[in-house]
Amino acid sequence: MEHNYFLICKDVIQRIILEELPFRVALESEGKKHKLEASDRALISAIVGAELRHHLLFSYLVDAKYIEKSFEEKATLYILLSNQLFAKKINEKEILAAAMDYLKSIDSELSISMVKDFLLDNNDVSNLIKDEQDHNSLKYLSLRYNTPIWLIKMWQKHYGKGLTRHILKANTHLPLSVMRVNTLQNDENSLLDDYHHFSKSPLKNMVFYIAKEPLRKNERYLKGDIFPSNLALKYLLDDFDIYPYEDIAIYQGVNGENLFLEVALKASLEMKCELMFRSGKDYVEYHKVLERFDLSKTMFTQIKGEFVTHISKKVNVFFLYAESSSFQNIRTSPDYLLHFKQESLDQHIQREKALLNDAKDYVEEDGKLIYIVNTLSKKESVNIINEFLKENPNFMLDTQKQFFPCDDFNSTLYYAILRRKGDLQSD
């Protein structure tokens, strides 16, 4: 091997688990350190990604035999299991030799016969969870779907055991790549004629990108004929009307996903809008999009700041895309559940409540406040809205909807459309 892929994988996993670096950051850092080519990075990503997507299972298998061993020794076995069972990227003799050289260098007592026996005992993917017969138990579901027990319990409480099982299964698959058709310069049919790259979705002017080439290299994307979006957002925007040049405010949180561009197309660019960005990255992305799309008819006032109180006046429609648990990232970030902490839910909830309470004062009478979060938690969705309505009787709920990764819309998102009835008069 030109590079010692085993050692690089070990270092990436160590940085992700012990240093709590995001997967992509750790991979990029080690890639630069070792001057890896794109093919090398893909190999490392496949092995480490497979380990992260089965980390709870691998930890269970290793701890059952070698719980007293150091993290370095356990990580060695994690990598060997990942390559043997799922990634299959490196010749097993080669990676075993590299692993044994490393174990020897750290004076490990794990011998080659011990490692071989361990791998032989765990070479059947269909029979890895050997001591757990009840496939409906929390332990089995946790190991099978690489999801912490506390989260499974919460989903079962909120959505029932049957739907939770479907959610867990859906989370093991990458989401479909959804594109919004830029109807200002193209139409859905012209894209669907290119059946090698696009296929039909459940909603009009939304298509699935099915080509193997990276989106950033696709000619239609580069021309601005399409942009990445979300079926749930399009469903939401189809749910009500936006009138020409009515006052709109958009708070685009970290997972805003080009909401402002969706709204601009919905309004045929004829609108006045104040934009608020929590994320500096989203602010930069906004300017990149401006270069690719003609938004000259749209009046955007850009506001950078954490709080919605930066806007200048009351509006007819207030889109509040709040930071949340972002459970949609489970499918795209293999380390998401490894890093997400249960207690952080409370922090998100407090933030979401604060944003709603800030935004309510900037909605005109009979205006709409649209609350959007990427979540699979009633604590961040239904419960927050119910509490808000109880505390603010001058608002009413028009509609609400939860999308699931296992439904036709392939989304993890909740929204509620609230309407301000007008301030209550005191006696």
XYZ file of C-alpha atoms in Angstrom:
427
model
C 0.000 0.000 0.000
C 1.314 3.438 -0.950
C -0.251 4.868 2.217
C -0.819 3.084 5.495
C -4.589 3.251 5.177
C -5.089 1.423 8.435
C -3.190 4.039 10.438
C -4.969 6.904 8.696
C -8.360 5.321 9.441
C -7.323 4.836 13.059
C -6.266 8.477 13.367
C -9.502 9.734 11.760
C -11.661 7.620 14.080
C -9.643 8.709 17.096
C -10.086 12.379 16.223
C -13.830 11.921 15.690
C -14.478 9.978 18.894
C -11.916 11.350 21.341
C -11.550 14.914 20.042
C -15.222 15.081 18.938
C -14.322 16.504 15.544
C -16.974 16.266 12.826
C -16.381 13.427 10.374
C -15.713 15.712 7.407
C -13.332 17.921 9.380
C -11.293 14.967 10.654
C -11.172 13.424 7.180
C -10.103 16.679 5.559
C -7.443 17.306 8.201
C -5.864 13.871 7.825
C -6.207 14.077 4.055
C -4.134 17.256 3.965
C -1.636 15.837 6.452
C -0.979 12.757 4.318
C -1.504 14.518 0.948
C -4.170 12.033 -0.061
C -5.577 11.868 -3.582
C -9.343 11.865 -4.105
C -9.377 8.073 -4.490
C -7.465 7.673 -1.223
C -9.904 9.936 0.612
C -12.824 7.959 -0.789
C -11.301 4.724 0.540
C -10.700 6.189 4.006
C -14.176 7.741 4.013
C -15.788 4.403 3.135
C -14.083 2.493 5.955
C -14.494 5.181 8.620
C -18.035 5.970 7.485
C -19.029 2.318 7.750
C -17.526 2.161 11.234
C -19.439 5.238 12.367
C -22.708 3.903 10.943
C -22.236 0.725 13.001
C -20.315 2.133 15.945
C -22.738 0.995 18.649
C -22.688 -2.534 17.216
C -18.900 -2.635 16.900
C -18.490 -1.313 20.447
C -20.852 -4.022 21.674
C -18.906 -6.769 19.854
C -15.498 -5.541 20.998
C -16.532 -4.878 24.610
C -18.085 -8.341 24.874
C -14.602 -9.775 24.372
C -12.092 -7.053 25.225
C -13.798 -4.413 27.362
C -10.607 -3.781 29.347
C -8.519 -2.903 26.299
C -7.399 0.638 25.438
C -9.179 2.823 22.929
C -6.315 2.335 20.453
C -6.717 -1.438 20.626
C -10.488 -1.222 20.319
C -10.216 1.198 17.385
C -7.990 -1.329 15.637
C -10.730 -3.938 15.901
C -13.387 -1.399 14.824
C -11.485 -0.721 11.600
C -10.890 -4.405 10.867
C -14.589 -5.145 11.412
C -15.662 -2.250 9.208
C -13.469 -3.353 6.327
C -14.364 -7.029 6.717
C -18.127 -6.685 7.090
C -19.160 -3.585 5.147
C -16.553 -1.422 3.398
C -14.440 -4.238 1.870
C -11.964 -1.704 0.492
C -8.611 -3.208 1.538
C -7.290 -6.718 1.103
C -7.861 -8.448 4.449
C -4.312 -9.808 4.680
C -2.836 -6.361 4.004
C -4.947 -4.501 6.526
C -4.449 -7.244 9.136
C -0.682 -7.002 8.707
C -0.795 -3.219 9.125
C -3.010 -3.575 12.191
C -0.679 -6.101 13.822
C 2.333 -3.851 13.173
C 0.501 -1.055 14.950
C -0.541 -3.242 17.901
C 3.039 -4.372 18.273
C 4.222 -0.731 18.261
C 1.988 0.081 21.258
C 2.953 -3.100 23.126
C -0.529 -4.573 22.900
C -1.093 -8.076 24.204
C -3.508 -8.770 21.357
C -1.838 -11.485 19.282
C -2.535 -12.260 15.640
C -4.343 -15.456 16.644
C -6.583 -13.497 19.044
C -7.423 -10.939 16.376
C -8.081 -13.605 13.740
C -10.339 -15.525 16.119
C -12.268 -12.349 16.922
C -12.784 -11.566 13.232
C -13.808 -15.160 12.519
C -16.369 -15.075 15.350
C -17.875 -11.924 13.827
C -17.835 -12.582 10.097
C -21.568 -13.191 9.609
C -23.464 -9.913 9.187
C -26.800 -11.627 9.798
C -25.745 -13.043 13.164
C -23.716 -10.371 14.946
C -26.091 -9.608 17.828
C -25.787 -13.084 19.247
C -27.160 -12.713 22.781
C -30.277 -10.694 21.935
C -33.209 -12.770 20.659
C -36.017 -10.211 20.978
C -35.842 -8.122 17.787
C -38.282 -5.622 19.265
C -36.203 -4.889 22.354
C -34.625 -1.470 22.789
C -31.170 -3.030 22.961
C -31.584 -4.885 19.681
C -33.037 -1.853 17.876
C -30.224 0.331 19.213
C -27.508 -2.018 17.974
C -29.240 -2.883 14.713
C -29.910 0.729 13.722
C -26.986 2.462 15.468
C -29.331 4.702 17.458
C -29.082 5.478 21.184
C -31.766 3.908 23.350
C -32.961 7.259 24.727
C -33.816 8.445 21.209
C -35.661 5.245 20.295
C -37.676 5.516 23.507
C -38.565 9.127 22.695
C -39.679 8.257 19.156
C -41.737 5.327 20.402
C -43.435 7.603 22.920
C -44.103 10.320 20.349
C -44.945 8.287 17.243
C -45.536 4.670 18.291
C -43.429 1.539 17.887
C -44.455 0.772 14.310
C -43.595 4.189 12.881
C -40.395 4.288 14.940
C -39.251 1.056 13.279
C -39.850 2.636 9.858
C -37.934 5.770 10.914
C -34.981 3.700 12.117
C -34.865 1.735 8.874
C -35.144 4.868 6.709
C -32.310 6.509 8.629
C -29.922 3.792 7.435
C -30.297 5.002 3.821
C -29.045 8.200 2.223
C -31.868 10.615 1.356
C -32.796 11.150 -2.256
C -31.198 14.195 -3.858
C -34.071 16.650 -4.397
C -33.840 19.534 -6.868
C -36.142 22.520 -7.281
C -36.782 23.536 -10.877
C -35.989 27.195 -11.489
C -39.260 28.005 -13.240
C -37.972 31.455 -14.203
C -35.856 29.921 -16.954
C -36.902 26.290 -17.302
C -39.699 23.790 -16.756
C -40.052 20.385 -15.186
C -40.658 18.495 -18.446
C -37.378 19.583 -20.025
C -35.524 18.189 -17.044
C -37.477 14.925 -16.968
C -36.644 14.411 -20.652
C -33.081 13.976 -19.423
C -33.949 10.678 -17.731
C -30.283 9.793 -17.171
C -29.984 12.640 -14.666
C -33.475 13.352 -13.322
C -36.642 11.521 -12.307
C -40.114 12.598 -11.219
C -40.919 13.480 -7.604
C -44.304 13.629 -5.813
C -44.519 17.412 -6.289
C -44.663 19.667 -9.328
C -41.431 21.444 -10.259
C -39.422 19.184 -7.965
C -37.233 16.416 -9.390
C -34.853 13.781 -8.065
C -31.239 14.014 -9.172
C -30.204 10.424 -9.965
C -26.940 10.847 -11.888
C -23.667 9.509 -10.499
C -21.673 12.609 -11.373
C -21.404 15.216 -8.574
C -24.137 17.826 -8.711
C -21.595 20.652 -8.737
C -20.417 19.400 -12.157
C -23.889 19.089 -13.669
C -24.537 21.539 -16.515
C -28.149 22.220 -15.517
C -27.065 23.053 -11.972
C -24.254 25.319 -13.179
C -26.703 27.160 -15.464
C -29.098 27.759 -12.578
C -31.880 25.560 -13.956
C -32.097 23.728 -10.622
C -31.006 24.099 -7.027
C -31.036 21.703 -4.035
C -34.184 21.930 -1.974
C -36.608 19.923 0.102
C -39.950 18.357 -0.783
C -41.393 19.308 2.589
C -40.552 22.991 2.045
C -42.214 22.956 -1.367
C -45.282 21.264 0.138
C -45.385 23.987 2.787
C -45.150 26.812 0.252
C -47.855 25.209 -1.888
C -50.091 25.383 1.189
C -50.777 29.116 1.074
C -50.580 32.215 -1.134
C -48.020 35.005 -1.183
C -49.318 38.223 -2.715
C -47.247 40.611 -4.870
C -44.951 42.850 -2.863
C -46.386 42.047 0.535
C -43.914 42.453 3.357
C -42.059 39.241 4.188
C -39.416 38.393 6.764
C -37.270 35.260 6.684
C -35.140 34.065 9.547
C -32.922 31.468 7.914
C -31.225 29.351 10.536
C -28.292 27.041 10.059
C -30.425 24.566 8.081
C -32.294 27.137 6.008
C -31.714 25.207 2.789
C -32.246 28.156 0.453
C -35.667 28.925 1.876
C -35.383 32.524 0.646
C -34.947 31.303 -2.945
C -37.971 29.018 -2.664
C -40.013 31.959 -1.382
C -38.728 34.187 -4.175
C -39.899 31.688 -6.807
C -43.220 31.283 -5.021
C -43.754 35.037 -5.246
C -42.460 35.167 -8.833
C -39.796 37.522 -7.460
C -42.433 40.181 -6.753
C -41.917 40.688 -3.050
C -40.275 42.774 -0.398
C -38.227 40.707 2.020
C -35.991 41.164 5.027
C -33.510 38.311 5.462
C -31.869 37.310 8.714
C -28.982 34.847 8.878
C -27.745 33.158 12.025
C -25.011 31.329 10.142
C -22.206 33.212 8.453
C -21.937 30.296 6.020
C -25.580 30.760 4.974
C -24.920 34.463 4.453
C -22.020 33.645 2.127
C -24.109 31.032 0.299
C -26.824 33.640 -0.218
C -24.417 35.868 -2.117
C -23.273 32.936 -4.243
C -26.887 32.260 -5.175
C -27.420 35.909 -6.079
C -24.709 35.485 -8.694
C -26.482 32.461 -10.232
C -30.077 33.716 -10.166
C -31.618 36.934 -11.386
C -33.275 38.380 -8.299
C -33.418 41.933 -9.588
C -37.198 42.203 -9.114
C -36.978 41.195 -5.484
C -36.283 43.739 -2.774
C -33.997 42.060 -0.234
C -32.807 43.763 2.910
C -30.021 41.651 4.395
C -29.669 41.545 8.144
C -26.941 39.644 9.939
C -27.672 38.875 13.560
C -28.902 36.244 15.955
C -32.267 37.703 16.837
C -35.326 38.481 14.774
C -35.680 41.847 16.503
C -33.231 43.215 13.929
C -36.044 43.625 11.401
C -37.408 47.110 10.810
C -41.195 46.686 10.851
C -44.128 44.317 11.065
C -44.675 41.986 8.113
C -47.514 40.049 6.486
C -45.592 36.767 6.461
C -42.802 35.768 8.832
C -40.872 32.588 8.024
C -39.024 31.353 11.098
C -36.679 28.509 10.153
C -35.275 27.819 13.588
C -32.155 25.928 14.598
C -33.163 22.534 15.900
C -31.994 19.007 16.627
C -31.558 18.635 12.841
C -32.365 14.942 12.883
C -32.358 14.941 9.075
C -28.561 14.875 9.363
C -28.660 11.318 10.720
C -28.861 10.033 7.159
C -26.075 12.184 5.716
C -23.600 12.515 8.609
C -22.442 9.113 9.906
C -21.115 10.685 13.103
C -24.271 12.691 13.875
C -25.704 10.403 16.570
C -22.247 9.857 18.004
C -21.930 13.565 18.754
C -25.535 14.562 19.448
C -26.220 14.787 23.182
C -29.643 14.271 24.728
C -29.296 17.353 26.897
C -28.805 19.555 23.821
C -32.496 19.077 23.019
C -33.377 21.350 25.929
C -31.042 24.021 24.564
C -32.699 23.847 21.158
C -36.159 24.049 22.719
C -35.298 27.168 24.699
C -33.837 28.772 21.596
C -36.905 27.895 19.504
C -39.263 29.317 22.123
C -37.249 32.528 22.305
C -37.302 32.940 18.520
C -41.071 32.440 18.383
C -41.633 34.973 21.141
C -39.403 37.485 19.355
C -41.070 36.928 15.990
C -44.679 37.245 17.177
C -44.364 40.992 17.743
C -43.372 41.543 14.117
C -46.441 39.921 12.539
C -49.255 42.192 11.391
C -52.894 41.551 12.249
C -54.160 38.678 10.094
C -50.532 38.019 9.163
C -48.896 34.600 9.210
C -46.061 33.243 11.315
C -44.600 30.058 9.821
C -42.522 27.987 12.232
C -40.162 25.440 10.621
C -37.781 22.968 12.272
C -35.828 19.943 11.038
C -36.823 17.584 13.797
C -38.397 14.290 14.816
C -39.389 15.390 18.287
C -42.751 16.586 19.520
C -40.867 18.550 22.173
C -39.562 20.845 19.416
C -42.709 20.857 17.331
C -46.257 20.189 18.544
C -45.483 20.840 22.201
C -43.814 24.194 21.511
C -46.693 25.318 19.284
C -49.331 24.245 21.813
C -47.539 26.147 24.560
C -47.149 29.198 22.319
C -50.860 29.228 21.443
C -51.819 28.875 25.096
C -49.648 31.855 26.029
C -50.653 33.922 22.968
C -54.438 33.711 22.434
C -54.217 36.322 19.670
C -52.661 33.629 17.458
C -54.437 30.636 15.980
C -53.152 27.502 14.247
C -54.085 27.258 10.566
C -52.300 23.971 9.890
C -49.336 21.872 10.935
C -47.560 18.848 9.503
C -44.738 16.473 10.438
C -42.742 14.827 7.653
C -40.800 11.595 8.191
C -37.768 10.118 6.425
C -39.873 7.051 5.621
C -42.743 8.880 3.859
C -43.143 9.851 0.202
C -41.585 13.259 0.840
C -38.321 11.781 2.123
C -37.989 14.602 4.669
C -37.414 15.147 8.371
C -39.258 18.414 8.948
C -42.139 19.944 10.893
C -43.986 23.147 10.159
C -46.862 25.092 11.683
C -48.689 27.998 10.025
C -49.954 30.419 12.663
C -52.227 33.379 12.035
C -52.401 36.528 14.154
C -56.050 37.253 14.909
C -55.454 40.737 16.238
C -54.617 41.957 19.724
C -57.259 41.147 22.336
C -58.956 44.209 23.785
C -59.001 44.560 27.550
C -62.262 45.371 29.315
